[in-house]
Amino acid sequence: MSKGKKIVVKDYLEGDEFDLSLQGLTNSTLPVKEIAAIKKGKKLDLSKNQISILPDNFVWSMGHLVKLDLSANGLSELPDNFGNLSLLQHLDLFNNKLSSLPVGFYKLKLLKWLDLKENPLEYPGQEIVGLCRNDNECRTCALQVLDFMKKENADQEKKRQKELEVKRAKKAALKKELERLEELENQEKRRIKQEEKAKEKAKRRAEFEKKKSEEQKEESSQKSTSPSKTTTDQKSSSSLPDLKSVSLVAALVLLIVAVSLAVILKPDFVNQQYAGLKVVTSDVLSRVGDVMNPFLTSFNSHLQTHAPNIQKSIQSTVELLQEMLVICGDTIKLGYDLAVQEFKVFSTYVQKASF
């Protein structure tokens, strides 16, 4: 086949077999789509071409093949999905550059004939592949290779399972560790929150105690001030009856003096001295008032600086005493007049009795 010439695939179909050997086909010129389009061709001969690697679409396009000849091409590897050619029964890989087979090769369960001569195989080794000098040895090669690849797949599956379990264990351990760290973080947050709550509680309690202490101090201060005021009031109030008593006693003394004078003196003398006695009595009462008023005024002024509220009471008391002095004066005058009248009557009676 000349370079650049396009192959008409159907021209190479005889019965159910495509014979494309010795066509100079390469990786890029292999007519995969054209071959796959003719489903009648179930056998494909690509031997003695220049195909080093099968195209990506080769396997899933050739799933209908039962026979495939790739001998003398210089293939260096087979695709990993090569085992998906599940209908394949005859496979010729003679005289290539394959050093290993894909593990998926075990999926070729219908494979009856396999030739791997003239390949630098290391996996599987020559003891598995055999010599493939005749059909029987090629059939044996197919059975042994499939059995080997099946075991390899099982071993690799176990290995993958172990790796998966290790990954799961690591993942679970990592998850557990993350949960532990998260729990520690939550515990730390709870501890900090509790400490803040305790500090806030202690702060509120300290403020309460401080307020309570200040209230107690203020109450104690008020109590210490209150007794002094009470004592002053009591002293003031206790002094008031004394002032009243003094006034009353003075009035009574003056009254007794006036009556005594009226009885002892002679009627004529009484008549003569009546007006004068009134003047003397008024003068005495005036002098008593003059003596008492400065004392009461001084006492009132002294209390003014300490007990403003008592001042009014004292002032009222002063006014009351002044009124009482006036009343006492009037009473003495009235008593004097009555005493004179009675003395006259008694004197007249005595004179009549004498005669």
Coordinates of C-alpha atoms in Angstrom, one line a residue:
M1 CA 0.0 0.0 0.0
S2 CA 1.4 3.4 -1.0
K3 CA 1.7 6.2 1.6
G4 CA -1.4 8.4 1.8
K5 CA -3.7 6.0 -0.1
K6 CA -7.1 5.5 1.7
I7 CA -8.3 1.9 2.2
V8 CA -11.7 0.9 1.1
V9 CA -12.3 -1.6 4.0
K10 CA -15.2 -3.5 2.4
D11 CA -12.8 -4.5 -0.5
Y12 CA -10.8 -6.5 2.0
L13 CA -13.7 -8.4 3.5
E14 CA -14.0 -12.0 2.5
G15 CA -16.8 -13.8 4.2
D16 CA -16.7 -12.7 7.8
E17 CA -12.9 -11.9 7.8
F18 CA -11.1 -8.7 7.1
D19 CA -7.6 -9.2 5.7
L20 CA -5.6 -6.0 6.2
S21 CA -2.2 -7.6 6.6
L22 CA 0.8 -6.0 4.9
Q23 CA -1.0 -2.7 4.3
G24 CA 1.5 -0.5 6.1
L25 CA -1.1 0.6 8.6
T26 CA 0.1 2.7 11.5
N27 CA -1.5 4.0 14.7
S28 CA -3.0 6.9 13.0
T29 CA -4.1 5.2 9.7
L30 CA -5.8 2.2 11.2
P31 CA -9.4 2.5 9.9
V32 CA -11.2 1.6 13.2
K33 CA -14.5 3.2 12.4
E34 CA -14.8 1.7 8.9
I35 CA -14.1 -1.8 10.3
A36 CA -16.5 -1.4 13.2
A37 CA -19.2 -0.3 10.8
I38 CA -19.3 -3.6 9.1
K39 CA -20.6 -5.9 11.8
K40 CA -20.4 -8.9 9.4
G41 CA -16.6 -9.0 9.7
K42 CA -16.0 -10.9 13.0
K43 CA -12.4 -11.8 12.1
L44 CA -9.7 -9.2 11.6
D45 CA -6.1 -9.8 10.4
L46 CA -3.8 -6.8 11.0
S47 CA -0.5 -8.7 10.9
K48 CA 2.7 -7.4 9.5
N49 CA 1.8 -3.7 9.8
Q50 CA 3.4 -0.9 11.8
I51 CA 1.0 -0.6 14.7
S52 CA 2.9 0.0 18.0
I53 CA -0.1 1.1 20.1
L54 CA -3.8 0.4 19.5
P55 CA -6.0 3.6 19.2
D56 CA -8.2 4.5 22.2
N57 CA -11.4 3.7 20.3
F58 CA -10.2 0.3 19.2
V59 CA -11.5 -1.9 22.0
W60 CA -15.0 -0.5 22.4
S61 CA -15.4 -0.4 18.6
M62 CA -14.3 -4.0 18.0
G63 CA -16.3 -5.8 20.7
H64 CA -17.9 -8.0 18.1
L65 CA -14.6 -9.7 17.0
V66 CA -14.0 -13.4 17.7
K67 CA -10.6 -13.6 16.0
L68 CA -7.8 -11.0 16.0
D69 CA -4.3 -11.3 14.5
L70 CA -1.8 -8.6 15.6
S71 CA 1.4 -10.5 14.9
A72 CA 4.6 -8.9 13.6
N73 CA 3.5 -5.3 14.4
G74 CA 5.9 -4.1 17.0
L75 CA 3.2 -3.6 19.7
S76 CA 4.8 -2.4 22.9
E77 CA 1.7 -2.6 25.1
L78 CA -2.0 -3.4 25.1
P79 CA -4.7 -1.1 26.4
D80 CA -5.9 -1.7 30.0
N81 CA -9.4 -2.3 28.7
F82 CA -8.3 -5.0 26.3
G83 CA -10.2 -7.6 28.3
N84 CA -13.5 -6.0 27.1
L85 CA -13.1 -7.8 23.8
S86 CA -15.2 -10.4 25.7
L87 CA -16.2 -12.4 22.5
L88 CA -12.6 -13.0 21.4
Q89 CA -11.7 -16.7 21.0
H90 CA -8.5 -16.6 18.9
L91 CA -5.7 -14.1 19.6
D92 CA -2.3 -14.0 17.8
L93 CA 0.3 -11.7 19.4
F94 CA 3.4 -13.4 17.9
N95 CA 6.6 -11.4 17.3
N96 CA 5.8 -8.1 19.1
K97 CA 7.5 -6.1 21.9
L98 CA 5.1 -6.9 24.7
S99 CA 6.7 -7.1 28.2
S100 CA 3.5 -7.5 30.1
L101 CA -0.2 -8.1 29.7
P102 CA -2.9 -6.0 31.4
V103 CA -4.6 -7.6 34.4
G104 CA -8.0 -7.2 32.7
F105 CA -6.8 -9.9 30.3
Y106 CA -8.6 -12.4 32.6
K107 CA -11.9 -11.2 31.2
L108 CA -11.3 -12.9 27.9
K109 CA -13.2 -16.0 29.3
L110 CA -14.0 -17.3 25.8
L111 CA -10.4 -17.3 24.7
K112 CA -9.3 -20.7 23.4
W113 CA -6.1 -20.0 21.4
L114 CA -3.2 -17.7 22.3
D115 CA 0.2 -17.2 20.7
L116 CA 2.7 -15.0 22.6
K117 CA 6.0 -16.3 21.1
E118 CA 8.8 -13.9 20.3
N119 CA 7.8 -11.3 23.0
P120 CA 10.0 -10.2 25.9
L121 CA 7.4 -11.1 28.4
E122 CA 8.1 -10.7 32.1
Y123 CA 4.5 -10.7 33.2
P124 CA 3.5 -13.4 32.9
G125 CA 6.7 -15.3 32.6
Q126 CA 7.7 -17.8 29.9
E127 CA 6.9 -20.7 32.2
I128 CA 3.3 -19.6 32.0
V129 CA 3.2 -18.7 28.3
G130 CA 5.0 -21.8 27.0
L131 CA 6.5 -22.3 23.6
C132 CA 3.3 -22.3 21.5
R133 CA 4.8 -24.5 18.8
N134 CA 1.4 -26.0 17.8
D135 CA -2.3 -25.5 18.3
N136 CA -2.4 -27.6 21.4
E137 CA 0.4 -25.6 23.1
C138 CA -1.4 -22.4 22.0
R139 CA -4.6 -23.7 23.6
T140 CA -2.6 -24.5 26.8
C141 CA -1.1 -21.1 26.7
A142 CA -4.5 -19.5 26.6
L143 CA -5.7 -21.5 29.6
Q144 CA -2.6 -20.9 31.7
V145 CA -2.5 -17.2 30.9
L146 CA -6.1 -16.7 31.7
D147 CA -5.7 -18.7 35.0
F148 CA -2.7 -16.7 35.9
M149 CA -4.2 -13.4 35.1
K150 CA -7.3 -14.4 37.1
K151 CA -5.2 -15.1 40.2
E152 CA -3.3 -11.9 39.7
N153 CA -6.5 -10.0 39.5
A154 CA -7.8 -11.7 42.7
D155 CA -4.5 -10.8 44.4
Q156 CA -4.6 -7.3 43.2
E157 CA -8.3 -7.1 44.3
K158 CA -7.3 -8.2 47.7
K159 CA -4.5 -5.7 47.7
R160 CA -6.9 -3.0 46.6
Q161 CA -9.4 -4.1 49.3
K162 CA -6.6 -3.9 51.9
E163 CA -5.6 -0.5 50.7
L164 CA -9.2 0.5 50.7
E165 CA -9.6 -0.8 54.3
V166 CA -6.4 1.1 55.3
K167 CA -7.8 4.2 53.7
R168 CA -11.1 3.7 55.4
A169 CA -9.4 3.0 58.7
K170 CA -7.3 6.2 58.3
K171 CA -10.4 8.1 57.3
A172 CA -12.2 6.8 60.3
A173 CA -9.3 7.5 62.6
L174 CA -9.0 11.0 61.1
K175 CA -12.7 11.5 61.6
K176 CA -12.4 10.3 65.2
E177 CA -9.5 12.5 65.8
L178 CA -11.4 15.5 64.4
E179 CA -14.3 14.6 66.6
R180 CA -12.0 14.4 69.6
L181 CA -10.5 17.8 68.7
E182 CA -13.9 19.2 68.2
E183 CA -15.1 17.9 71.6
L184 CA -12.0 19.3 73.2
E185 CA -12.7 22.7 71.5
N186 CA -16.3 22.5 72.7
Q187 CA -15.2 21.7 76.2
E188 CA -12.8 24.6 76.2
K189 CA -15.5 26.9 75.0
R190 CA -17.8 25.6 77.7
R191 CA -15.1 26.1 80.3
I192 CA -14.5 29.7 79.1
K193 CA -18.2 30.4 79.1
Q194 CA -18.6 29.0 82.6
E195 CA -15.6 31.1 83.8
E196 CA -17.1 34.2 82.2
K197 CA -20.5 33.4 83.8
A198 CA -18.8 32.9 87.2
K199 CA -16.9 36.2 86.9
E200 CA -20.1 38.0 85.9
K201 CA -21.9 36.5 88.9
A202 CA -19.0 37.4 91.2
K203 CA -19.0 41.0 89.8
R204 CA -22.8 41.3 90.4
R205 CA -22.4 39.9 93.9
A206 CA -19.6 42.4 94.7
E207 CA -21.7 45.3 93.4
F208 CA -24.6 44.1 95.5
E209 CA -22.4 43.7 98.6
K210 CA -20.9 47.2 98.0
K211 CA -24.4 48.7 97.6
K212 CA -25.6 46.9 100.7
S213 CA -22.5 48.1 102.7
E214 CA -23.1 51.7 101.5
E215 CA -26.8 51.5 102.5
Q216 CA -25.8 50.1 105.9
K217 CA -23.3 52.9 106.4
E218 CA -25.9 55.5 105.4
E219 CA -28.4 53.9 107.7
S220 CA -25.9 53.9 110.6
S221 CA -25.0 57.5 109.9
Q222 CA -28.7 58.5 110.0
K223 CA -29.2 56.5 113.2
S224 CA -26.2 58.3 114.8
T225 CA -27.6 61.7 113.8
S226 CA -31.2 60.9 114.8
P227 CA -30.5 60.2 118.6
S228 CA -28.8 63.6 119.0
K229 CA -31.8 65.3 117.4
T230 CA -34.2 63.2 119.5
T231 CA -32.2 64.1 122.7
T232 CA -32.3 67.7 121.8
D233 CA -36.0 67.6 121.2
Q234 CA -36.5 65.7 124.5
K235 CA -34.3 68.2 126.4
S236 CA -36.2 71.1 124.8
S237 CA -39.6 69.5 125.5
S238 CA -38.5 68.6 129.0
S239 CA -37.5 72.2 129.6
L240 CA -40.8 73.5 128.5
P241 CA -42.8 72.2 131.5
D242 CA -40.1 73.7 133.8
L243 CA -40.7 77.1 132.2
K244 CA -44.4 76.7 132.6
S245 CA -44.0 75.6 136.2
V246 CA -41.8 78.6 137.0
S247 CA -44.4 80.9 135.5
L248 CA -47.2 79.3 137.3
V249 CA -45.3 79.3 140.6
A250 CA -44.4 82.9 140.2
A251 CA -48.1 83.8 139.5
L252 CA -49.2 81.8 142.6
V253 CA -46.6 83.5 144.8
L254 CA -47.7 86.9 143.7
L255 CA -51.3 85.9 144.3
I256 CA -50.6 84.7 147.8
V257 CA -48.7 87.9 148.6
A258 CA -51.5 90.0 147.3
V259 CA -54.2 88.1 149.4
S260 CA -52.0 88.3 152.5
L261 CA -51.6 92.0 152.2
A262 CA -55.3 92.4 151.8
V263 CA -56.1 90.4 155.0
I264 CA -53.4 91.9 157.2
L265 CA -53.7 95.6 156.3
K266 CA -56.6 97.6 157.7
P267 CA -59.6 98.3 155.6
D268 CA -59.0 102.0 155.5
F269 CA -55.4 101.4 154.6
V270 CA -56.6 98.9 152.0
N271 CA -58.9 101.5 150.6
Q272 CA -56.2 104.1 150.6
Q273 CA -53.6 101.8 149.1
Y274 CA -55.8 99.9 146.7
A275 CA -54.8 101.9 143.6
G276 CA -51.2 101.8 144.6
L277 CA -51.3 98.1 145.3
K278 CA -52.6 97.6 141.8
V279 CA -49.8 99.6 140.4
V280 CA -47.3 97.6 142.5
T281 CA -48.8 94.4 141.4
S282 CA -48.7 95.4 137.8
D283 CA -45.1 96.5 138.4
V284 CA -44.2 93.2 139.9
L285 CA -45.8 91.3 137.0
S286 CA -44.0 93.5 134.6
R287 CA -40.7 92.9 136.3
V288 CA -41.3 89.1 136.3
G289 CA -42.0 89.4 132.6
D290 CA -38.8 91.5 132.1
V291 CA -36.8 88.8 133.9
M292 CA -38.4 85.8 132.0
N293 CA -38.5 87.3 128.5
P294 CA -34.7 87.7 128.1
F295 CA -34.2 84.2 129.4
L296 CA -36.7 82.7 127.1
T297 CA -35.4 84.8 124.1
S298 CA -31.8 83.7 124.8
F299 CA -33.0 80.1 125.1
N300 CA -35.0 80.4 121.9
S301 CA -32.0 81.8 120.0
H302 CA -29.7 79.0 121.3
L303 CA -32.1 76.4 120.1
Q304 CA -32.5 78.1 116.7
T305 CA -29.1 77.0 115.5
H306 CA -29.6 73.4 116.5
A307 CA -33.3 72.7 116.2
P308 CA -35.2 74.9 113.7
N309 CA -38.3 72.9 114.1
I310 CA -38.3 73.3 117.9
Q311 CA -38.0 77.1 117.5
K312 CA -41.6 77.4 116.5
S313 CA -42.7 75.4 119.5
I314 CA -40.5 77.6 121.8
Q315 CA -41.9 80.7 120.3
S316 CA -45.4 79.5 120.8
T317 CA -44.5 78.7 124.4
V318 CA -43.1 82.1 125.0
E319 CA -46.3 83.7 123.6
L320 CA -48.3 81.4 125.8
L321 CA -46.3 82.3 128.9
Q322 CA -46.7 86.0 128.2
E323 CA -50.4 85.5 127.9
M324 CA -50.4 83.5 131.1
L325 CA -48.6 86.4 132.9
V326 CA -51.2 88.8 131.7
I327 CA -54.0 86.5 132.8
C328 CA -52.3 86.0 136.2
G329 CA -52.1 89.8 136.6
D330 CA -55.7 90.2 135.9
T331 CA -56.5 87.3 138.2
I332 CA -54.5 88.9 141.0
K333 CA -56.3 92.2 140.5
L334 CA -59.6 90.4 140.6
G335 CA -58.6 88.5 143.7
Y336 CA -57.5 91.7 145.3
D337 CA -60.8 93.4 144.7
L338 CA -62.7 90.4 146.1
A339 CA -60.4 90.2 149.1
V340 CA -61.1 93.9 149.9
Q341 CA -64.8 93.4 149.7
E342 CA -64.7 90.4 151.9
F343 CA -62.5 92.2 154.4
K344 CA -64.9 95.1 154.6
V345 CA -67.8 92.7 155.3
F346 CA -65.8 90.9 158.0
S347 CA -64.7 94.2 159.6
T348 CA -68.2 95.4 159.7
Y349 CA -69.3 92.2 161.3
V350 CA -66.6 92.4 164.0
Q351 CA -67.4 96.0 164.8
K352 CA -71.1 95.1 165.3
A353 CA -70.2 92.2 167.5
S354 CA -68.0 94.5 169.7
F355 CA -70.8 96.8 170.5

